[in-house]
Amino acid sequence: MKEAQILKSYEIAKERYAALGVDTDKAIETLERQQISLHCWQTDDVMGFENADALSGGIQATGNYPGRARNIDEVRADLEFVKTLLAGNHRINLHEIYGDFGGKKVDRDECGVEHFQSWIEWAAQNNFKLDFNSTSFSHPKSGDLSLSNPDPAIRAFWIEHTKRCRRIADAMGRAQGDPCIMNIWVHDGSKDLTVNRKLYREILAASLDEILEEDLPGMKSCVEAKLFGIGLESYTVGSMDFFEGYCATRKVMYTLDTGHYEPTENVADKIPSLLLFVPELMLHVSRPVRWDSDHVTIMNDPTQELFKEIVRADALDRAHVGLDYFDASINRIGAYVIGTRATQKCLLSALLEPIGELRKYEAAGKYFERLALLEEAKTLPFGAVFDYFNYKNGVPVGEEFIPVIQKYEKDVTLRR
Ligand code: RNT
Ligand code: ZN
């Protein structure tokens, strides 16, 4: 797109929004400040560097598009490339299985900061902040139950792993001068009917209490709720009710993955309730298609509504934004960039909502006017603002990133 065209379109858009009391420059500044935690696992279909045979734990990446990152250097190269196509400074969300193990077998109860030192250095060099995840899946001891396992030995193994992960996250946070957010998601559940629903939940709560006991100021912990997993369809120990109660009583950050609810549920509506009772939220922005399929995030209604509820609640400082999808059926870098830019679009569209006018109408009981403006807001010149945001930040505008990714595919990923 030509520079003059971008600038002219932006000027027109800015005036149009200003007439509705919306400051587009301010919205852009807010968007520029918003870090998105990029899930490293989109680069390699959640395989990691332990040389595991297959992904387990009820999640699945489908597709066999060529060019998967196979090692730490390739994951880093892909992330560095992705960064060149995104406005703003972002975070990288690592799983424990992405440690720099130097070809050695390091079991999950043996991991330490030393396995993440090179990540800490790489992140600093590339102006990324790190987030972290313990990894309960794809391991011989994963089974159906990890932290909620009645077998004391297996449970202790996973408690030890998760405690170690928190210390790694703490070191990352201290090194980067900004808390590292560590997510705890365990796949624990049951394929078929269980008669011990309460027992496993009691054990999970006790395990988490023990894990979270250690005071580690460099990091923040969050826990992720889920509806079901593949092969674990009948019961999930860490369900939404479980974690809502847990987070509210323990004052722990709640991880809301948009694929982890009933397909017809309004996930956005959970935001204004959770914000009343839990200290902070971690978002895993995803796109469930009929189930928790982890399709690439796009600018669809549920994702727009999600960000609208955060902005309407003035809660951007309490909601951390991360992505969680893994599509192996299309160019993986392309999938990454589409999803991140779509997330930025949804946030920008929320920031550009003429909320002042809408709230005036609502307060006055003028519901026709409220609905009319909500409808008209959908066709305001949003695209011109998003183009200007990318232009201003020196990254490709509009579809210009397509050939750039095609070139990287030809030069790099197809040679793998
Ligand atoms: C799984 C959870 C979890 C994982 C990652 C890999 O359903 O969403 O967040 O996707 O930890
Ligand atoms: Zn998730």
PDB file of C-alpha atoms and ligand atoms in Angstrom, residues 41 133 183 185 224-226 255-260 283-286 292 294 323-326, ligand 2:
ATOM      1  CA  TRP A  41       4.404 -24.492  20.342  1.00  0.00           C
ATOM      2  CA  ASN A 133       4.358 -23.518  31.399  1.00  0.00           C
ATOM      3  CA  ASN A 183       0.594 -21.420  33.493  1.00  0.00           C
ATOM      4  CA  TRP A 185      -2.521 -26.831  32.894  1.00  0.00           C
ATOM      5  CA  GLU A 224      -6.095 -23.277  33.333  1.00  0.00           C
ATOM      6  CA  ALA A 225      -9.589 -24.687  33.313  1.00  0.00           C
ATOM      7  CA  LYS A 226     -10.820 -27.071  30.661  1.00  0.00           C
ATOM      8  CA  THR A 255      -6.391 -18.917  32.680  1.00  0.00           C
ATOM      9  CA  LEU A 256      -9.252 -18.583  30.265  1.00  0.00           C
ATOM     10  CA  ASP A 257      -8.704 -20.551  27.065  1.00  0.00           C
ATOM     11  CA  THR A 258     -11.428 -19.661  24.585  1.00  0.00           C
ATOM     12  CA  GLY A 259     -11.597 -23.274  23.369  1.00  0.00           C
ATOM     13  CA  HIS A 260     -12.338 -24.701  26.802  1.00  0.00           C
ATOM     14  CA  LEU A 283      -6.071 -15.412  28.151  1.00  0.00           C
ATOM     15  CA  HIS A 284      -5.364 -18.248  25.770  1.00  0.00           C
ATOM     16  CA  VAL A 285      -6.909 -16.876  22.626  1.00  0.00           C
ATOM     17  CA  SER A 286      -7.821 -19.744  20.343  1.00  0.00           C
ATOM     18  CA  ASP A 292     -11.448 -27.437  21.274  1.00  0.00           C
ATOM     19  CA  ASP A 294      -7.179 -25.025  18.338  1.00  0.00           C
ATOM     20  CA  LEU A 323      -2.319 -17.267  22.199  1.00  0.00           C
ATOM     21  CA  ASP A 324      -2.952 -20.980  22.168  1.00  0.00           C
ATOM     22  CA  TYR A 325      -3.572 -22.820  18.940  1.00  0.00           C
ATOM     23  CA  PHE A 326      -1.606 -25.285  16.884  1.00  0.00           C
TER      24      PHE A 326
HETATM   25 ZN    ZN B   2      -4.682 -23.220  26.597  1.00  0.00          ZN
END
